[in-house]
PDB file of C-alpha atoms in Angstrom:
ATOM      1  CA  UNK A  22       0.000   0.000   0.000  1.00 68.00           C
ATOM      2  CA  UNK A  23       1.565   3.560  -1.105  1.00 71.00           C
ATOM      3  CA  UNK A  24       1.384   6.075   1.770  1.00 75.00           C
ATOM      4  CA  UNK A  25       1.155   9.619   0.506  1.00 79.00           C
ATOM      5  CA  UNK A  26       3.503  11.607   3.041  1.00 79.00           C
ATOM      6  CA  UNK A  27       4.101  15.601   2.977  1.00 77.00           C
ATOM      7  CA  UNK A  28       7.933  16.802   3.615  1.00 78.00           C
ATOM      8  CA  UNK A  29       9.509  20.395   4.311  1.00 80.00           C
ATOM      9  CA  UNK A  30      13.070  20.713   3.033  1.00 81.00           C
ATOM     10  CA  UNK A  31      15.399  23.167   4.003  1.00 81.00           C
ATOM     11  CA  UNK A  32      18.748  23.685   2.956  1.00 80.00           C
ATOM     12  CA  UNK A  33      21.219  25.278   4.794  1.00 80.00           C
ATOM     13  CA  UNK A  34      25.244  25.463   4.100  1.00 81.00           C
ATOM     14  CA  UNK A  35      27.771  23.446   6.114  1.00 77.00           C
ATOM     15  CA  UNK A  36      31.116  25.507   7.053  1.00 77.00           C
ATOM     16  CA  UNK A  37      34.352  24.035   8.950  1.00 75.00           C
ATOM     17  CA  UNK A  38      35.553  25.421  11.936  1.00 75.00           C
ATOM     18  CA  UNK A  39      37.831  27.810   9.672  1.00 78.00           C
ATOM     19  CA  UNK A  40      35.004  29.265   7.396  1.00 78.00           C
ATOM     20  CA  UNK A  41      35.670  26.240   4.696  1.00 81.00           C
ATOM     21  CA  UNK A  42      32.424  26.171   3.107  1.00 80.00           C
ATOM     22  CA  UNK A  43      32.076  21.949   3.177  1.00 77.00           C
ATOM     23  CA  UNK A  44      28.402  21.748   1.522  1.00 83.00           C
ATOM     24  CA  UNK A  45      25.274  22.096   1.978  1.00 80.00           C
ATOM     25  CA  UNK A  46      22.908  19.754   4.446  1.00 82.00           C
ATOM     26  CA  UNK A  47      19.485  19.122   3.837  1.00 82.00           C
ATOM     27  CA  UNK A  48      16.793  18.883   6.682  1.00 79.00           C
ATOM     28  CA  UNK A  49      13.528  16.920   6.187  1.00 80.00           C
ATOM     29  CA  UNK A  50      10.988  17.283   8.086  1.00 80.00           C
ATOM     30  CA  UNK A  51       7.375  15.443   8.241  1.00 81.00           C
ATOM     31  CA  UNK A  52       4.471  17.832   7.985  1.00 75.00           C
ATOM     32  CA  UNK A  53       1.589  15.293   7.270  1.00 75.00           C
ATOM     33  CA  UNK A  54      -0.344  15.710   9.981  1.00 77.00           C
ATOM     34  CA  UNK A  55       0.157  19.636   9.604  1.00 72.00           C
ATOM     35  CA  UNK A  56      -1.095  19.102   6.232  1.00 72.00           C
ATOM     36  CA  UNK A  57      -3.886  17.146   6.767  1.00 76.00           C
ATOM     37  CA  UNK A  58      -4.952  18.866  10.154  1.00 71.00           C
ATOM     38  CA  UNK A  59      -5.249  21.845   7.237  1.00 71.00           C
ATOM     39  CA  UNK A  60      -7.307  20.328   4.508  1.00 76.00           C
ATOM     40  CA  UNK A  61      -9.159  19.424   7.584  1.00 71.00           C
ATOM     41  CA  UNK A  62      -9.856  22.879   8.737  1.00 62.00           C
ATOM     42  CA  UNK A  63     -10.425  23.802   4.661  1.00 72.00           C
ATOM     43  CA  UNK A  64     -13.378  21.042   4.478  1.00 72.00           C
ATOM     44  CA  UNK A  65     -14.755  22.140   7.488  1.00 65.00           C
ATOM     45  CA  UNK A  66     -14.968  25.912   6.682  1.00 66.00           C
ATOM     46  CA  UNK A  67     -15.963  24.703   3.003  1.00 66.00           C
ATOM     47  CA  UNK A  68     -18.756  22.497   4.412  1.00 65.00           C
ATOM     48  CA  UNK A  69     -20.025  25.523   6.876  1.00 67.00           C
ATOM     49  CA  UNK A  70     -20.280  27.788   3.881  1.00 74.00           C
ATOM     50  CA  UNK A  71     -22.892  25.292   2.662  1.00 74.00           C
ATOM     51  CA  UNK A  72     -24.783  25.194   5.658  1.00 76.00           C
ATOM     52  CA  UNK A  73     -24.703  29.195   5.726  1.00 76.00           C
ATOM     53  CA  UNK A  74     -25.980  29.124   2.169  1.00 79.00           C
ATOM     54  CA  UNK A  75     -28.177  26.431   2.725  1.00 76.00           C
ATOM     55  CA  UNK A  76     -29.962  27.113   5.895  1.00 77.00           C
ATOM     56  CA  UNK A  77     -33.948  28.323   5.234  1.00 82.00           C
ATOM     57  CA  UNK A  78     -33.549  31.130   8.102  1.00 84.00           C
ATOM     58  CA  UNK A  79     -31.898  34.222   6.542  1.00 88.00           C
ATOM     59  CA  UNK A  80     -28.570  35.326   7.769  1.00 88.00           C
ATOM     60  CA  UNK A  81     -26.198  38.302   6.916  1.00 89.00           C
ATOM     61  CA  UNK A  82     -22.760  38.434   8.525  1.00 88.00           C
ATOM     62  CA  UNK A  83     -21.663  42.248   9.039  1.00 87.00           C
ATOM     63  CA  UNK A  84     -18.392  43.469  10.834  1.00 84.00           C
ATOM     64  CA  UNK A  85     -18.732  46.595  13.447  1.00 78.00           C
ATOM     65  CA  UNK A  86     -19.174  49.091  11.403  1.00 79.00           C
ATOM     66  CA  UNK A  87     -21.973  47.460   9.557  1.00 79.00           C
ATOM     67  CA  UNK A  88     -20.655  46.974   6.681  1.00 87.00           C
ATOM     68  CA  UNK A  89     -21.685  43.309   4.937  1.00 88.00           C
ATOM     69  CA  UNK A  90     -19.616  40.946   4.756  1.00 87.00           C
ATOM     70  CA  UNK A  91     -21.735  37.752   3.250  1.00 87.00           C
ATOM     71  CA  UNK A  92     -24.916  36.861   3.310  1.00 89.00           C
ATOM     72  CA  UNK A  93     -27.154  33.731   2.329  1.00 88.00           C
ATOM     73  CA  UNK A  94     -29.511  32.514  -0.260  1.00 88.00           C
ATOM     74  CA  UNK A  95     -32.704  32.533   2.272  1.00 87.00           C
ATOM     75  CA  UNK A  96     -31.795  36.881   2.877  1.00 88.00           C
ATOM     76  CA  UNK A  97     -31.582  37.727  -0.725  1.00 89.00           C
ATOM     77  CA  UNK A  98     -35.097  35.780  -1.060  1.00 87.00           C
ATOM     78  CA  UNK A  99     -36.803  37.662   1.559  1.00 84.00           C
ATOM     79  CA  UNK A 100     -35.407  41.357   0.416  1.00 84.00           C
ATOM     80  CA  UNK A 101     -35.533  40.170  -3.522  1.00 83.00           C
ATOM     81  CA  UNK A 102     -31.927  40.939  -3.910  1.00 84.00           C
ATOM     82  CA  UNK A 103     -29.079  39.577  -6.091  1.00 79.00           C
ATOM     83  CA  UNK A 104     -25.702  39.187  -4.250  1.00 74.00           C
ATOM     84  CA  UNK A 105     -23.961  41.204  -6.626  1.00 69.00           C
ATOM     85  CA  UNK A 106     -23.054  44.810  -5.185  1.00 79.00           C
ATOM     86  CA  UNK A 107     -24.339  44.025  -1.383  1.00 86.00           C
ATOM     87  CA  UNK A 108     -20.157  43.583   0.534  1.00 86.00           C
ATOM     88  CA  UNK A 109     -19.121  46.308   2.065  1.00 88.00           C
ATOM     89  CA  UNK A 110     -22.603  48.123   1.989  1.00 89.00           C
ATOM     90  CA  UNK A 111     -24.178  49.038   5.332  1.00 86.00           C
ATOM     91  CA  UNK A 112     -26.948  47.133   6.162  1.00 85.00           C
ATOM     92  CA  UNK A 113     -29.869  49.325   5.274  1.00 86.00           C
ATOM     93  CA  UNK A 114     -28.224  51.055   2.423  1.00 88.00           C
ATOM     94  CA  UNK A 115     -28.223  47.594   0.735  1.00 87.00           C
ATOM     95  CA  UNK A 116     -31.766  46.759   1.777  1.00 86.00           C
ATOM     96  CA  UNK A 117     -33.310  50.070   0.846  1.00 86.00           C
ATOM     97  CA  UNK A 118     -34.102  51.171   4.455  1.00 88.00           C
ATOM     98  CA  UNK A 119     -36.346  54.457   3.473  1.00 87.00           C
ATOM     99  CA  UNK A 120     -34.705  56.402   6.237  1.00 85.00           C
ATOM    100  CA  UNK A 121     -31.445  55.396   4.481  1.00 83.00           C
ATOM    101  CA  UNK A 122     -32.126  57.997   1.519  1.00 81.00           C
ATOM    102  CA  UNK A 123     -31.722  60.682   4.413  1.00 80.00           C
ATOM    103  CA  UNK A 124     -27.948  60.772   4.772  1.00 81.00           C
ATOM    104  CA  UNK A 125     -27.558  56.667   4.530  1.00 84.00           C
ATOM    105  CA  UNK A 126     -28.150  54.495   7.293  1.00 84.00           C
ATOM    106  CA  UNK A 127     -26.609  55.218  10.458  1.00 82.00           C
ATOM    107  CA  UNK A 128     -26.750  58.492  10.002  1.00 84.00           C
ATOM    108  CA  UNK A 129     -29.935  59.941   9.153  1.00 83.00           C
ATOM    109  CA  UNK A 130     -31.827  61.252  12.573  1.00 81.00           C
ATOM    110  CA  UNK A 131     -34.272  58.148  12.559  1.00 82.00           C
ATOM    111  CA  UNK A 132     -31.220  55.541  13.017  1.00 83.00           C
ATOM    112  CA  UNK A 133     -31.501  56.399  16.444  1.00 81.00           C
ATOM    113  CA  UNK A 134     -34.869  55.021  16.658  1.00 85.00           C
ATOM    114  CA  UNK A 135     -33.353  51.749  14.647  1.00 86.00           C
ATOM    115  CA  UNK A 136     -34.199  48.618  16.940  1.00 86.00           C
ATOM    116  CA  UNK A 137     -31.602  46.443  14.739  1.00 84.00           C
ATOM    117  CA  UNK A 138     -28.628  49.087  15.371  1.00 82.00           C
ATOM    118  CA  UNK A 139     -30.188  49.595  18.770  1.00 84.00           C
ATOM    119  CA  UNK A 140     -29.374  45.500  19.739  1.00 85.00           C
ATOM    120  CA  UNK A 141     -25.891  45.976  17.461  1.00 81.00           C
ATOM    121  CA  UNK A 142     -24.597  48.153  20.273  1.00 79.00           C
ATOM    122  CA  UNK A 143     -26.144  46.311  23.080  1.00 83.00           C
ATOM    123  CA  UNK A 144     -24.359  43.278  21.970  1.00 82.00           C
ATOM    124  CA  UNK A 145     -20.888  45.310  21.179  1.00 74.00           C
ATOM    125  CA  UNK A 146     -21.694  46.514  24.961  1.00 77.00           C
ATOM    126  CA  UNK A 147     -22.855  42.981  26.419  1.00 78.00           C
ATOM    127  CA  UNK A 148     -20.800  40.948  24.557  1.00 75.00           C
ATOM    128  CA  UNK A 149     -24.011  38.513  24.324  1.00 79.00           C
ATOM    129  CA  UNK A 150     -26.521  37.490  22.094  1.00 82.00           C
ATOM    130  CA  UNK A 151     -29.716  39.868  21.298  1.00 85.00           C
ATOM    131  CA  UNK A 152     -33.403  38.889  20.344  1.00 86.00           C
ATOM    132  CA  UNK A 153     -36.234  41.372  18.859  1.00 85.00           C
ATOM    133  CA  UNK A 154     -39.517  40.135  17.597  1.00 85.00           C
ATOM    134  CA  UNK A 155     -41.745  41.859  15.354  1.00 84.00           C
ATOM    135  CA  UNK A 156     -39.520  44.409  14.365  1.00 86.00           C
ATOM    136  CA  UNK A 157     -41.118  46.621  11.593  1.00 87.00           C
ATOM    137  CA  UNK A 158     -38.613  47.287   8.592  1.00 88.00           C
ATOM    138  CA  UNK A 159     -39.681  50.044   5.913  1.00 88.00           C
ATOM    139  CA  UNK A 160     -38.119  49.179   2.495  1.00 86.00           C
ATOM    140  CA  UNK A 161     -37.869  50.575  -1.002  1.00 84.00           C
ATOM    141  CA  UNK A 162     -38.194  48.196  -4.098  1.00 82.00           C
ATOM    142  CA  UNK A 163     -38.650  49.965  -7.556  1.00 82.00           C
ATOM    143  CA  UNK A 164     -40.428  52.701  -6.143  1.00 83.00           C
ATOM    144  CA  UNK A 165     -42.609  50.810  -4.469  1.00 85.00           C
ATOM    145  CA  UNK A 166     -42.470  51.134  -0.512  1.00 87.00           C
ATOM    146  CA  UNK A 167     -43.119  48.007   1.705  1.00 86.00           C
ATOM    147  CA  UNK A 168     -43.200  46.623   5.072  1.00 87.00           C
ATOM    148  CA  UNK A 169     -42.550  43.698   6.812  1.00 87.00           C
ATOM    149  CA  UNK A 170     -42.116  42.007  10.331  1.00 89.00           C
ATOM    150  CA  UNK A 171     -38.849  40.517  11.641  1.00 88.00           C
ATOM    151  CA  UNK A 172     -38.005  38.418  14.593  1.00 89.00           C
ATOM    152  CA  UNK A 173     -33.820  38.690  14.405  1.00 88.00           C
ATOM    153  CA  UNK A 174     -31.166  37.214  16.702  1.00 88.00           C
ATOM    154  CA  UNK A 175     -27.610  39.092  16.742  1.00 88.00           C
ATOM    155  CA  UNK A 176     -24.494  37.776  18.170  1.00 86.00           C
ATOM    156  CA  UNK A 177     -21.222  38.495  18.302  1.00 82.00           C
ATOM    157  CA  UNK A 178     -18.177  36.083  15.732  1.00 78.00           C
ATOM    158  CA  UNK A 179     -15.023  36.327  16.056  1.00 70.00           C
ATOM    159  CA  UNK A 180     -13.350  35.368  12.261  1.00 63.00           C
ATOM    160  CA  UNK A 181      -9.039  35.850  11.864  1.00 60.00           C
ATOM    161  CA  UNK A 182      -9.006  38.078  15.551  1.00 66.00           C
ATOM    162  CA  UNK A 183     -11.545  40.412  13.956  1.00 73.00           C
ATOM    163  CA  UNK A 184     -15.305  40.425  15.663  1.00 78.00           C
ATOM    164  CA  UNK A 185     -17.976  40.504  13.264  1.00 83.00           C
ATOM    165  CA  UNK A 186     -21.743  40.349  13.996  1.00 85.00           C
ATOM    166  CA  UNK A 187     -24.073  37.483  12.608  1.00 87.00           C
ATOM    167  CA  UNK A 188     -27.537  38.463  12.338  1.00 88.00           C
ATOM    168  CA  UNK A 189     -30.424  36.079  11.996  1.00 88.00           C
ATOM    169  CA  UNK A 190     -33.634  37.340  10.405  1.00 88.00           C
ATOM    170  CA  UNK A 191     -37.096  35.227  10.335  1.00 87.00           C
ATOM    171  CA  UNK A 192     -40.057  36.955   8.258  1.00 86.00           C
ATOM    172  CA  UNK A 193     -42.935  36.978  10.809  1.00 87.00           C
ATOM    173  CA  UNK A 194     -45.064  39.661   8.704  1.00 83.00           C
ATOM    174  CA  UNK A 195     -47.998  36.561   7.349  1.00 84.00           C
ATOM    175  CA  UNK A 196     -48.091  36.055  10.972  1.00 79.00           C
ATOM    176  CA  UNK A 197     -48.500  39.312  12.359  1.00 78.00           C
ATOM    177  CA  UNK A 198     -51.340  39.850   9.514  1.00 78.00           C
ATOM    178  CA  UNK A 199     -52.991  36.763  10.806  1.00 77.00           C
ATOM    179  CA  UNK A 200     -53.333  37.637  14.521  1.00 78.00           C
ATOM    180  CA  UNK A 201     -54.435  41.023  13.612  1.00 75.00           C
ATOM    181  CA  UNK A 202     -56.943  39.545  11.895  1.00 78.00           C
ATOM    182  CA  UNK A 203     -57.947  37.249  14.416  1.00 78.00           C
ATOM    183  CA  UNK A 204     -58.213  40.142  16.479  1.00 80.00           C
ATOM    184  CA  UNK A 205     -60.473  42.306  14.303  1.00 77.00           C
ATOM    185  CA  UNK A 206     -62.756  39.240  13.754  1.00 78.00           C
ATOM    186  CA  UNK A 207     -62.639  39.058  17.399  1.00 79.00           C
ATOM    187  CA  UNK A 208     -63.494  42.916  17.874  1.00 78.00           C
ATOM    188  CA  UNK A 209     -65.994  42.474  15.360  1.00 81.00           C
ATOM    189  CA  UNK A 210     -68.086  39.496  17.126  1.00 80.00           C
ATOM    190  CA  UNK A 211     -67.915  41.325  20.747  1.00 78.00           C
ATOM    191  CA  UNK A 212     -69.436  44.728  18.920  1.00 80.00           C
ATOM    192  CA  UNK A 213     -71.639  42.367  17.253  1.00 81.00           C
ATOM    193  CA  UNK A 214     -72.756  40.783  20.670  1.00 76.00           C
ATOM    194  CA  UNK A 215     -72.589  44.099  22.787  1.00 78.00           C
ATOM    195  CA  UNK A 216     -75.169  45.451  20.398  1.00 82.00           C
ATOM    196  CA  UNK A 217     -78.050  42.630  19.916  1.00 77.00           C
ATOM    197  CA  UNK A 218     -81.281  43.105  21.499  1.00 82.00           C
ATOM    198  CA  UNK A 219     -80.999  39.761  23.842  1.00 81.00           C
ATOM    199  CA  UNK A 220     -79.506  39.895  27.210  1.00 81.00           C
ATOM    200  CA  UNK A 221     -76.007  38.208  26.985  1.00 77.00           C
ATOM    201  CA  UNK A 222     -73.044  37.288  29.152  1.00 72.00           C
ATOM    202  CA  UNK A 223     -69.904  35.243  28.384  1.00 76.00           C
ATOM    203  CA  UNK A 224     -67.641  33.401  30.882  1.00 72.00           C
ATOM    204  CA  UNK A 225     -63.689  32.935  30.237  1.00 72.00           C
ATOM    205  CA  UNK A 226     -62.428  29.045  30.478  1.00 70.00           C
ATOM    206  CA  UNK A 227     -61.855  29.856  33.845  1.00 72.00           C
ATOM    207  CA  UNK A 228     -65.281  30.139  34.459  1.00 68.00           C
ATOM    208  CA  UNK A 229     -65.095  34.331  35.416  1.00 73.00           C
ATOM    209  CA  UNK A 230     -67.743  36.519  33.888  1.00 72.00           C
ATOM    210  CA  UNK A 231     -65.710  38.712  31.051  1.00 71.00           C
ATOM    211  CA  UNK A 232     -68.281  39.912  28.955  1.00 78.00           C
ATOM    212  CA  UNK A 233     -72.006  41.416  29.434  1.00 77.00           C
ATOM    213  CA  UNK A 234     -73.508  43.479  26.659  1.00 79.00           C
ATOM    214  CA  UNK A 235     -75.705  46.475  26.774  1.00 82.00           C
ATOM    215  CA  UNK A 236     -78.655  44.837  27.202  1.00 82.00           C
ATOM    216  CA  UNK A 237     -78.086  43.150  29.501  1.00 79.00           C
ATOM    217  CA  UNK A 238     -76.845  46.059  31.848  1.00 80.00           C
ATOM    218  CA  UNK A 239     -79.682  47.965  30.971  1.00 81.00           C
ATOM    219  CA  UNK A 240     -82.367  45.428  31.201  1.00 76.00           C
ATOM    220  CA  UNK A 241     -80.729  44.779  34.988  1.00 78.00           C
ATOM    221  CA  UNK A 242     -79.385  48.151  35.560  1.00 80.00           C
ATOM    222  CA  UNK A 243     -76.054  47.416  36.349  1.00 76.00           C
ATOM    223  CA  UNK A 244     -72.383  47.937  35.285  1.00 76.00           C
ATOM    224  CA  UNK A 245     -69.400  44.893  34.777  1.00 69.00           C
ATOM    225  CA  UNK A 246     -68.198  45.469  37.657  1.00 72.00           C
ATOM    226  CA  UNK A 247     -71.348  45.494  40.173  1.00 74.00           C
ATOM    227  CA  UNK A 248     -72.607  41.882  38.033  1.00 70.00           C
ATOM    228  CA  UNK A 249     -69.171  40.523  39.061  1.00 67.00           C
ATOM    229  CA  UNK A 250     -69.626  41.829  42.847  1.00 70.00           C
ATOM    230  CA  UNK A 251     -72.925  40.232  42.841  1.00 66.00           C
ATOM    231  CA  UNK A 252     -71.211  36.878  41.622  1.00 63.00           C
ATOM    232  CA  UNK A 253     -68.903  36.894  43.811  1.00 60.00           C
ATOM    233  CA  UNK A 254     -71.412  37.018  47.211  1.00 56.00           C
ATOM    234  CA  UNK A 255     -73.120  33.961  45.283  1.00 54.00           C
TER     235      UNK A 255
END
């Protein structure tokens, strides 16, 4: 069986004790495992590159300034984007922030009010992990403004001694849409029910009196809160 082995060579002159320059002498040296311990590393970083890439939550790596430094296939979905002029571009220039056309983000007199660059510097300051749900982010897309929800995560990476900030965004905006609709519907129903002509009241799962309508406290002549002191002596 051939073994495959990796060598360093280095040459260095051989002199006599007088100065007599006698040769040269070659040193070998077996770096295999230095080698291999690389590729390692190389397949490694190769096959996290995938994952990044590959991963369905969107993710966009900036350093401290920032600036982008990579993002994934899942972000460029989300914001419509190609990946072609995005490095190096602060975040919200690149994603069309509308209070980025005031002076380009971080420095327009709204970035203060920015809950993304807000957790940036918490985490810069804490040195930990950040979480914000349903953060609303105001866009630009040919003309056309829109907005959507994000949940995001930021932490802090540290790649060749330089600390960099990978942010995690997750499009909540179908689901924000949804509740509020739930909660119309639910609006809807009670005004529904607080106006009908019948005498109704409506008890929680907990069994506690949360609703009477109008008719009811006129036909008895009472408010909420006297029904529920008169439940209570019962």
């Amino acid at each position: 069986m051939v073994e495959k082995k990796f060598l360093s060579a280095r040459l260095a002159p051989l002199f006599s004790d007088s100065g007599e320059n006698l040769g040269h002498v070659i040193v070998f040296r077996d770096i295999s495992r230095i080698v291999e311990a690389e590729e390692l590393i190389k397949r490694e970083r190769n096959n996290l590159k995938t994952m990044f890439q590959l991963l369905p939550t969107a993710m966009v790596v900036v350093n401290k300034d920032g600036k982008i430094r990579v993002v994934n296939e899942t972000f460029l979905k989300i914001f419509g984007l190609d990946n072609s002029n995005l490095t190096g571009k602060a975040i919200g220039d690149a994603l069309g922030c509308v209070f980025s056309f005031d002076g380009g983000c971080n420095y327009s007199l709204n970035c203060a009010f920015c809950r993304i660059r807000k957790s940036m510097k918490k985490v810069i300051k804490e040195e930990k992990s950040v979480k914000e749900n349903s953060v609303p982010f105001k866009y630009m897309r040919d003309g056309i403004e829109h907005v959507i929800f994000l949940n995001t995560s930021i932490m802090v990476s540290t790649f060749e001694e330089k600390k960099e900030f990978v942010i995690t965004i997750e499009d909540v905006t179908e689901a924000m849409y949804y509740e509020k609709s739930l909660k119309d519907a639910r609006n809807t129903c009670m005004t529904t029910l607080d106006s009908l002509p019948m005498m109704i009241f409506k008890f929680d799962q907990n069994h506690s009196c949360d609703f009477i309508n109008q008719t009811f406290k006129s036909y008895m002549n009472i408010t909420k809160e006297s029904f529920l002191e008169a439940l209570k002596l019962h």
